[in-house]
PDB file of C-alpha atoms and ligand atoms in Angstrom:
ATOM      1  CA  MET A   1     108.472 124.226 108.743  1.00  0.00           C
ATOM      2  CA  THR A   2     112.174 125.146 108.922  1.00  0.00           C
ATOM      3  CA  GLY A   3     113.690 126.694 112.111  1.00  0.00           C
ATOM      4  CA  ILE A   4     113.538 130.048 110.594  1.00  0.00           C
ATOM      5  CA  LYS A   5     110.230 129.527 109.241  1.00  0.00           C
ATOM      6  CA  PHE A   6     109.010 128.731 112.775  1.00  0.00           C
ATOM      7  CA  ALA A   7     110.989 131.881 114.214  1.00  0.00           C
ATOM      8  CA  ILE A   8     109.152 134.117 111.889  1.00  0.00           C
ATOM      9  CA  ALA A   9     105.754 132.433 112.580  1.00  0.00           C
ATOM     10  CA  THR A  10     106.393 132.870 116.283  1.00  0.00           C
ATOM     11  CA  GLU A  11     107.391 136.336 115.794  1.00  0.00           C
ATOM     12  CA  MET A  12     104.176 136.910 113.924  1.00  0.00           C
ATOM     13  CA  ILE A  13     102.255 135.681 116.981  1.00  0.00           C
ATOM     14  CA  ASN A  14     104.065 138.147 119.316  1.00  0.00           C
ATOM     15  CA  ARG A  15     103.362 140.920 117.170  1.00  0.00           C
ATOM     16  CA  THR A  16     100.813 143.145 118.712  1.00  0.00           C
ATOM     17  CA  PHE A  17      97.972 144.509 116.507  1.00  0.00           C
ATOM     18  CA  THR A  18      99.572 148.086 117.004  1.00  0.00           C
ATOM     19  CA  ASP A  19     102.590 146.913 115.113  1.00  0.00           C
ATOM     20  CA  ARG A  20     102.337 148.137 111.408  1.00  0.00           C
ATOM     21  CA  VAL A  21     102.951 145.032 108.837  1.00  0.00           C
ATOM     22  CA  ILE A  22     103.560 145.799 105.015  1.00  0.00           C
ATOM     23  CA  ALA A  23     102.474 142.886 102.666  1.00  0.00           C
ATOM     24  CA  PRO A  24     103.171 143.361  99.117  1.00  0.00           C
ATOM     25  CA  SER A  25     100.715 141.351  96.924  1.00  0.00           C
ATOM     26  CA  LEU A  26     102.732 139.177  94.330  1.00  0.00           C
ATOM     27  CA  LEU A  27      99.635 139.635  91.769  1.00  0.00           C
ATOM     28  CA  ALA A  28     101.216 143.041  90.770  1.00  0.00           C
ATOM     29  CA  ALA A  29     104.638 141.643  90.109  1.00  0.00           C
ATOM     30  CA  ASP A  30     106.301 140.697  86.759  1.00  0.00           C
ATOM     31  CA  PHE A  31     105.309 136.855  86.630  1.00  0.00           C
ATOM     32  CA  SER A  32     107.894 136.199  83.981  1.00  0.00           C
ATOM     33  CA  ARG A  33     110.475 136.516  86.742  1.00  0.00           C
ATOM     34  CA  ILE A  34     108.687 135.453  90.283  1.00  0.00           C
ATOM     35  CA  GLN A  35     111.852 134.597  91.986  1.00  0.00           C
ATOM     36  CA  GLU A  36     113.332 137.811  91.414  1.00  0.00           C
ATOM     37  CA  GLU A  37     110.261 139.569  92.340  1.00  0.00           C
ATOM     38  CA  VAL A  38     109.909 138.024  95.550  1.00  0.00           C
ATOM     39  CA  SER A  39     113.620 138.572  96.304  1.00  0.00           C
ATOM     40  CA  ARG A  40     113.226 142.344  95.501  1.00  0.00           C
ATOM     41  CA  SER A  41     110.304 142.578  97.855  1.00  0.00           C
ATOM     42  CA  ILE A  42     112.269 141.007 100.705  1.00  0.00           C
ATOM     43  CA  LYS A  43     115.190 143.262  99.820  1.00  0.00           C
ATOM     44  CA  ALA A  44     112.883 146.335  99.968  1.00  0.00           C
ATOM     45  CA  GLY A  45     111.576 145.593 103.372  1.00  0.00           C
ATOM     46  CA  ALA A  46     108.480 143.625 102.965  1.00  0.00           C
ATOM     47  CA  ASP A  47     107.202 142.200 106.182  1.00  0.00           C
ATOM     48  CA  TRP A  48     104.966 139.442 104.746  1.00  0.00           C
ATOM     49  CA  LEU A  49     104.309 138.441 101.046  1.00  0.00           C
ATOM     50  CA  HIS A  50     100.610 138.466 100.299  1.00  0.00           C
ATOM     51  CA  LEU A  51      99.640 135.627  97.823  1.00  0.00           C
ATOM     52  CA  ASP A  52      96.362 136.172  95.910  1.00  0.00           C
ATOM     53  CA  VAL A  53      94.856 132.780  94.932  1.00  0.00           C
ATOM     54  CA  MET A  54      91.918 133.065  92.732  1.00  0.00           C
ATOM     55  CA  ASP A  55      90.010 130.472  91.089  1.00  0.00           C
ATOM     56  CA  GLY A  56      87.996 131.996  88.295  1.00  0.00           C
ATOM     57  CA  HIS A  57      84.642 131.008  89.956  1.00  0.00           C
ATOM     58  CA  PHE A  58      84.396 132.917  93.620  1.00  0.00           C
ATOM     59  CA  VAL A  59      85.877 135.834  91.438  1.00  0.00           C
ATOM     60  CA  ASP A  60      86.308 136.731  88.000  1.00  0.00           C
ATOM     61  CA  ASN A  61      89.981 135.993  87.539  1.00  0.00           C
ATOM     62  CA  ILE A  62      92.486 133.071  88.028  1.00  0.00           C
ATOM     63  CA  SER A  63      95.698 133.595  89.314  1.00  0.00           C
ATOM     64  CA  PHE A  64      98.110 131.069  90.680  1.00  0.00           C
ATOM     65  CA  GLY A  65      98.014 127.885  93.147  1.00  0.00           C
ATOM     66  CA  PRO A  66      99.738 125.818  95.628  1.00  0.00           C
ATOM     67  CA  ALA A  67     102.585 124.970  93.096  1.00  0.00           C
ATOM     68  CA  ILE A  68     103.825 128.418  92.618  1.00  0.00           C
ATOM     69  CA  ILE A  69     103.509 128.928  96.382  1.00  0.00           C
ATOM     70  CA  ALA A  70     105.791 125.913  97.145  1.00  0.00           C
ATOM     71  CA  ALA A  71     108.285 127.105  94.836  1.00  0.00           C
ATOM     72  CA  ILE A  72     108.319 130.340  96.559  1.00  0.00           C
ATOM     73  CA  HIS A  73     108.409 128.778  99.960  1.00  0.00           C
ATOM     74  CA  ALA A  74     111.049 126.376  98.988  1.00  0.00           C
ATOM     75  CA  THR A  75     113.690 129.240  98.317  1.00  0.00           C
ATOM     76  CA  ASN A  76     112.651 131.974 100.686  1.00  0.00           C
ATOM     77  CA  ASP A  77     112.159 132.466 104.402  1.00  0.00           C
ATOM     78  CA  ILE A  78     109.307 135.401 103.975  1.00  0.00           C
ATOM     79  CA  PHE A  79     106.262 135.268 105.947  1.00  0.00           C
ATOM     80  CA  LEU A  80     103.586 133.729 103.762  1.00  0.00           C
ATOM     81  CA  ASP A  81     100.408 135.303 103.711  1.00  0.00           C
ATOM     82  CA  VAL A  82      97.918 133.409 101.459  1.00  0.00           C
ATOM     83  CA  HIS A  83      94.497 134.878 100.569  1.00  0.00           C
ATOM     84  CA  LEU A  84      92.288 132.227  99.201  1.00  0.00           C
ATOM     85  CA  MET A  85      89.646 133.834  96.958  1.00  0.00           C
ATOM     86  CA  ILE A  86      88.159 130.516  96.117  1.00  0.00           C
ATOM     87  CA  SER A  87      84.648 128.913  96.582  1.00  0.00           C
ATOM     88  CA  ARG A  88      85.844 125.780  98.164  1.00  0.00           C
ATOM     89  CA  PRO A  89      88.669 126.734 100.829  1.00  0.00           C
ATOM     90  CA  ASP A  90      87.771 123.557 102.788  1.00  0.00           C
ATOM     91  CA  HIS A  91      88.768 121.185  99.768  1.00  0.00           C
ATOM     92  CA  TYR A  92      91.926 122.855  98.843  1.00  0.00           C
ATOM     93  CA  LEU A  93      93.260 123.727 102.314  1.00  0.00           C
ATOM     94  CA  PRO A  94      95.736 120.775 102.889  1.00  0.00           C
ATOM     95  CA  ARG A  95      97.390 121.663  99.753  1.00  0.00           C
ATOM     96  CA  PHE A  96      98.056 125.123 100.831  1.00  0.00           C
ATOM     97  CA  VAL A  97      99.291 123.909 103.953  1.00  0.00           C
ATOM     98  CA  GLU A  98     101.605 121.396 102.351  1.00  0.00           C
ATOM     99  CA  ALA A  99     102.949 124.425 100.138  1.00  0.00           C
ATOM    100  CA  GLY A 100     104.101 126.226 103.000  1.00  0.00           C
ATOM    101  CA  ALA A 101     101.724 128.799 104.060  1.00  0.00           C
ATOM    102  CA  ASP A 102     102.166 130.563 107.175  1.00  0.00           C
ATOM    103  CA  LEU A 103      98.691 132.435 107.321  1.00  0.00           C
ATOM    104  CA  ILE A 104      95.681 130.899 105.482  1.00  0.00           C
ATOM    105  CA  THR A 105      92.804 133.531 104.998  1.00  0.00           C
ATOM    106  CA  VAL A 106      89.176 132.095 103.630  1.00  0.00           C
ATOM    107  CA  HIS A 107      86.397 134.302 103.095  1.00  0.00           C
ATOM    108  CA  VAL A 108      82.962 134.358 104.773  1.00  0.00           C
ATOM    109  CA  GLU A 109      81.346 134.466 101.423  1.00  0.00           C
ATOM    110  CA  ALA A 110      82.573 131.001  99.891  1.00  0.00           C
ATOM    111  CA  GLU A 111      80.880 127.721 100.288  1.00  0.00           C
ATOM    112  CA  HIS A 112      82.173 126.060 103.530  1.00  0.00           C
ATOM    113  CA  ASN A 113      81.532 125.319 107.071  1.00  0.00           C
ATOM    114  CA  ILE A 114      83.432 128.543 108.118  1.00  0.00           C
ATOM    115  CA  SER A 115      83.862 127.353 111.804  1.00  0.00           C
ATOM    116  CA  GLU A 116      85.501 123.906 110.795  1.00  0.00           C
ATOM    117  CA  THR A 117      87.728 125.373 107.975  1.00  0.00           C
ATOM    118  CA  LEU A 118      89.063 127.952 110.746  1.00  0.00           C
ATOM    119  CA  ASP A 119      89.540 124.904 113.168  1.00  0.00           C
ATOM    120  CA  ARG A 120      91.404 123.089 110.419  1.00  0.00           C
ATOM    121  CA  ILE A 121      93.627 125.797 109.592  1.00  0.00           C
ATOM    122  CA  ARG A 122      94.568 126.033 113.080  1.00  0.00           C
ATOM    123  CA  GLU A 123      94.958 122.317 113.729  1.00  0.00           C
ATOM    124  CA  ALA A 124      97.497 122.567 110.573  1.00  0.00           C
ATOM    125  CA  GLY A 125      99.778 124.832 112.520  1.00  0.00           C
ATOM    126  CA  CYS A 126      99.082 127.951 110.295  1.00  0.00           C
ATOM    127  CA  GLN A 127      97.822 131.383 111.259  1.00  0.00           C
ATOM    128  CA  VAL A 128      94.059 131.754 110.826  1.00  0.00           C
ATOM    129  CA  GLY A 129      92.469 134.651 108.705  1.00  0.00           C
ATOM    130  CA  LEU A 130      89.151 135.496 107.926  1.00  0.00           C
ATOM    131  CA  ALA A 131      88.033 137.776 104.826  1.00  0.00           C
ATOM    132  CA  ILE A 132      84.720 139.757 104.397  1.00  0.00           C
ATOM    133  CA  ASN A 133      84.107 141.443 100.957  1.00  0.00           C
ATOM    134  CA  PRO A 134      82.913 145.149 100.773  1.00  0.00           C
ATOM    135  CA  ALA A 135      79.235 144.167 100.730  1.00  0.00           C
ATOM    136  CA  SER A 136      79.260 142.036 103.757  1.00  0.00           C
ATOM    137  CA  PRO A 137      78.518 143.549 106.843  1.00  0.00           C
ATOM    138  CA  LEU A 138      80.780 142.907 109.841  1.00  0.00           C
ATOM    139  CA  SER A 139      78.015 140.778 111.547  1.00  0.00           C
ATOM    140  CA  GLU A 140      78.688 137.992 109.051  1.00  0.00           C
ATOM    141  CA  ALA A 141      82.445 137.771 110.906  1.00  0.00           C
ATOM    142  CA  LEU A 142      81.416 138.411 114.266  1.00  0.00           C
ATOM    143  CA  PRO A 143      80.804 134.537 115.281  1.00  0.00           C
ATOM    144  CA  TYR A 144      84.174 133.802 114.223  1.00  0.00           C
ATOM    145  CA  LEU A 145      86.216 136.607 115.660  1.00  0.00           C
ATOM    146  CA  ASP A 146      87.536 134.543 118.838  1.00  0.00           C
ATOM    147  CA  LYS A 147      89.045 131.790 116.358  1.00  0.00           C
ATOM    148  CA  ILE A 148      91.106 134.352 114.175  1.00  0.00           C
ATOM    149  CA  ASP A 149      94.376 135.676 114.446  1.00  0.00           C
ATOM    150  CA  LEU A 150      93.650 138.147 111.485  1.00  0.00           C
ATOM    151  CA  LEU A 151      90.414 139.942 110.061  1.00  0.00           C
ATOM    152  CA  LEU A 152      90.707 140.918 106.546  1.00  0.00           C
ATOM    153  CA  CYS A 153      88.191 143.725 105.451  1.00  0.00           C
ATOM    154  CA  MET A 154      88.343 144.018 101.593  1.00  0.00           C
ATOM    155  CA  THR A 155      88.684 147.839 100.210  1.00  0.00           C
ATOM    156  CA  VAL A 156      87.992 146.673  96.790  1.00  0.00           C
ATOM    157  CA  VAL A 157      85.638 144.200  95.193  1.00  0.00           C
ATOM    158  CA  PRO A 158      88.291 141.029  95.137  1.00  0.00           C
ATOM    159  CA  GLY A 159      89.604 139.827  91.819  1.00  0.00           C
ATOM    160  CA  PHE A 160      92.004 142.307  90.443  1.00  0.00           C
ATOM    161  CA  GLY A 161      94.743 144.558  91.403  1.00  0.00           C
ATOM    162  CA  GLY A 162      95.062 148.366  90.661  1.00  0.00           C
ATOM    163  CA  GLN A 163      91.284 149.343  91.881  1.00  0.00           C
ATOM    164  CA  SER A 164      90.525 152.309  93.666  1.00  0.00           C
ATOM    165  CA  PHE A 165      90.367 151.993  97.645  1.00  0.00           C
ATOM    166  CA  MET A 166      86.878 152.217  99.042  1.00  0.00           C
ATOM    167  CA  SER A 167      86.993 154.492 101.895  1.00  0.00           C
ATOM    168  CA  GLU A 168      83.498 153.499 102.695  1.00  0.00           C
ATOM    169  CA  ILE A 169      84.651 150.412 104.223  1.00  0.00           C
ATOM    170  CA  MET A 170      86.541 152.449 107.219  1.00  0.00           C
ATOM    171  CA  PRO A 171      83.543 152.506 109.567  1.00  0.00           C
ATOM    172  CA  LYS A 172      83.380 148.712 109.311  1.00  0.00           C
ATOM    173  CA  ILE A 173      87.208 148.611 110.188  1.00  0.00           C
ATOM    174  CA  ALA A 174      86.444 150.964 113.232  1.00  0.00           C
ATOM    175  CA  GLU A 175      83.612 148.578 114.428  1.00  0.00           C
ATOM    176  CA  ALA A 176      85.789 145.701 114.138  1.00  0.00           C
ATOM    177  CA  LYS A 177      88.419 147.459 116.220  1.00  0.00           C
ATOM    178  CA  ALA A 178      85.829 148.531 118.750  1.00  0.00           C
ATOM    179  CA  TYR A 179      84.420 145.026 118.912  1.00  0.00           C
ATOM    180  CA  ARG A 180      87.807 143.797 119.571  1.00  0.00           C
ATOM    181  CA  GLU A 181      88.322 145.750 122.591  1.00  0.00           C
ATOM    182  CA  GLN A 182      84.984 145.203 124.011  1.00  0.00           C
ATOM    183  CA  HIS A 183      85.605 141.312 123.908  1.00  0.00           C
ATOM    184  CA  ASP A 184      89.296 141.264 124.709  1.00  0.00           C
ATOM    185  CA  LEU A 185      90.256 139.918 121.571  1.00  0.00           C
ATOM    186  CA  SER A 186      93.788 139.871 119.345  1.00  0.00           C
ATOM    187  CA  PHE A 187      93.335 139.521 116.014  1.00  0.00           C
ATOM    188  CA  HIS A 188      95.222 141.789 113.271  1.00  0.00           C
ATOM    189  CA  ILE A 189      93.085 144.023 111.090  1.00  0.00           C
ATOM    190  CA  GLN A 190      94.185 143.728 107.402  1.00  0.00           C
ATOM    191  CA  VAL A 191      93.160 146.171 104.576  1.00  0.00           C
ATOM    192  CA  ASP A 192      93.322 145.040 100.918  1.00  0.00           C
ATOM    193  CA  GLY A 193      92.642 146.752  97.666  1.00  0.00           C
ATOM    194  CA  GLY A 194      93.793 150.375  96.491  1.00  0.00           C
ATOM    195  CA  LEU A 195      96.380 150.838  99.440  1.00  0.00           C
ATOM    196  CA  LYS A 196      99.191 153.349  99.052  1.00  0.00           C
ATOM    197  CA  LYS A 197     100.863 156.058 100.838  1.00  0.00           C
ATOM    198  CA  GLU A 198      97.773 158.372 100.280  1.00  0.00           C
ATOM    199  CA  THR A 199      95.043 156.007 101.250  1.00  0.00           C
ATOM    200  CA  ALA A 200      96.946 154.073 104.336  1.00  0.00           C
ATOM    201  CA  PRO A 201      96.632 156.765 106.581  1.00  0.00           C
ATOM    202  CA  GLU A 202      92.699 156.485 106.559  1.00  0.00           C
ATOM    203  CA  ALA A 203      93.143 152.630 107.143  1.00  0.00           C
ATOM    204  CA  TYR A 204      95.567 153.251 110.052  1.00  0.00           C
ATOM    205  CA  ALA A 205      93.225 155.794 111.455  1.00  0.00           C
ATOM    206  CA  ALA A 206      90.308 153.452 111.458  1.00  0.00           C
ATOM    207  CA  GLY A 207      92.258 150.650 113.119  1.00  0.00           C
ATOM    208  CA  ALA A 208      93.831 148.458 110.417  1.00  0.00           C
ATOM    209  CA  ASN A 209      97.552 147.379 111.253  1.00  0.00           C
ATOM    210  CA  VAL A 210      98.236 145.208 108.265  1.00  0.00           C
ATOM    211  CA  ILE A 211      98.653 146.453 104.609  1.00  0.00           C
ATOM    212  CA  VAL A 212      98.376 144.888 101.495  1.00  0.00           C
ATOM    213  CA  ALA A 213      99.900 146.722  98.596  1.00  0.00           C
ATOM    214  CA  GLY A 214     100.091 145.338  95.140  1.00  0.00           C
ATOM    215  CA  SER A 215     100.560 148.220  92.318  1.00  0.00           C
ATOM    216  CA  SER A 216     101.693 150.867  94.817  1.00  0.00           C
ATOM    217  CA  THR A 217     104.904 148.630  95.758  1.00  0.00           C
ATOM    218  CA  TYR A 218     105.764 146.406  92.906  1.00  0.00           C
ATOM    219  CA  GLN A 219     105.012 148.960  90.220  1.00  0.00           C
ATOM    220  CA  ALA A 220     106.739 152.059  92.081  1.00  0.00           C
ATOM    221  CA  GLU A 221     109.852 153.505  90.851  1.00  0.00           C
ATOM    222  CA  ASP A 222     111.577 152.326  94.157  1.00  0.00           C
ATOM    223  CA  MET A 223     109.947 149.588  96.140  1.00  0.00           C
ATOM    224  CA  ALA A 224     111.919 150.348  99.341  1.00  0.00           C
ATOM    225  CA  THR A 225     110.732 153.796  99.439  1.00  0.00           C
ATOM    226  CA  ALA A 226     107.049 152.699  98.510  1.00  0.00           C
ATOM    227  CA  ILE A 227     107.017 150.333 101.395  1.00  0.00           C
ATOM    228  CA  THR A 228     108.713 152.771 103.831  1.00  0.00           C
ATOM    229  CA  GLU A 229     106.206 155.675 102.738  1.00  0.00           C
ATOM    230  CA  ILE A 230     103.457 153.513 103.409  1.00  0.00           C
ATOM    231  CA  ARG A 231     104.818 151.996 106.614  1.00  0.00           C
ATOM    232  CA  GLU A 232     105.482 155.640 107.909  1.00  0.00           C
ATOM    233  CA  ALA A 233     102.394 157.078 106.385  1.00  0.00           C
TER     234      ALA A 233
HETATM  235  C1  DX5 B 301      92.248 141.693  94.981  1.00  0.00           C
HETATM  236  C2  DX5 B 301      93.810 141.416  95.494  1.00  0.00           C
HETATM  237  C3  DX5 B 301      94.634 142.104  96.194  1.00  0.00           C
HETATM  238  C4  DX5 B 301      95.345 142.936  95.185  1.00  0.00           C
HETATM  239  C5  DX5 B 301      95.625 144.350  95.523  1.00  0.00           C
HETATM  240  O1  DX5 B 301      91.481 140.835  94.793  1.00  0.00           O
HETATM  241  O2  DX5 B 301      93.022 140.644  96.949  1.00  0.00           O
HETATM  242  O3  DX5 B 301      95.399 141.572  97.135  1.00  0.00           O
HETATM  243  O4  DX5 B 301      96.257 142.329  94.548  1.00  0.00           O
HETATM  244  O5  DX5 B 301      96.209 145.065  94.633  1.00  0.00           O
HETATM  245  P1  DX5 B 301      96.341 146.601  94.814  1.00  0.00           P
HETATM  246  O6  DX5 B 301      97.293 146.718  95.820  1.00  0.00           O
HETATM  247  O7  DX5 B 301      96.856 146.653  93.355  1.00  0.00           O
HETATM  248  O8  DX5 B 301      95.079 147.364  94.710  1.00  0.00           O
HETATM  249 ZN1   ZN B 302      94.548 139.749  98.527  1.00  0.00          ZN
END
């Protein structure tokens, strides 16, 4: 980890879950010019870069892997939020650590020993994230909430960008927030899927503070305006 990277990671630890964090999802970028797209999102005010890794098995799509993340890491200092939508996150974990991930999020629905994988992410020096699909109740994540820095509540069925936001997930977010307060925990609550200035207010109201936004940022007329509008929504 470079000095700057370390400072950014430390800053993330120190962020409270009342700070709003906007993480554009690279999945919606123009893949023929990835480096320019990363620079464009940094200039536009992105706090983190959300990197969606898909294996064609856990979800019905294939995106990119550690080599692309390493290339982004080599030339940028932005905080790398890596969302693993893969069946065996435990097997591939070291490659994403090596690639320069700052935060690694794994799914409760994947085939692994969740507790062990979360411990390994922490031991590798990365921030620890746990994701739950729309169909999974919060109860599946409860045993692990004291181990994580971030809970990702999916607001679409994962696999593709550009889907519609599922408002019906908001009670699960409110439940997670209440549980966090009752148990004096301190994880961020991230939402992913269908976020834009019109849907972000619902997510904030329920208790989310980290917003992943793909199509609504990369495909906006002006990315900086789009990010600001989501942050201030
Ligand atoms: C969906 C991915 C999302 C996706 C979001 O499987 O996890 O991060 O890129 O895209 P939008 O913001 O377009 O819904
Ligand atoms: Zn994602």
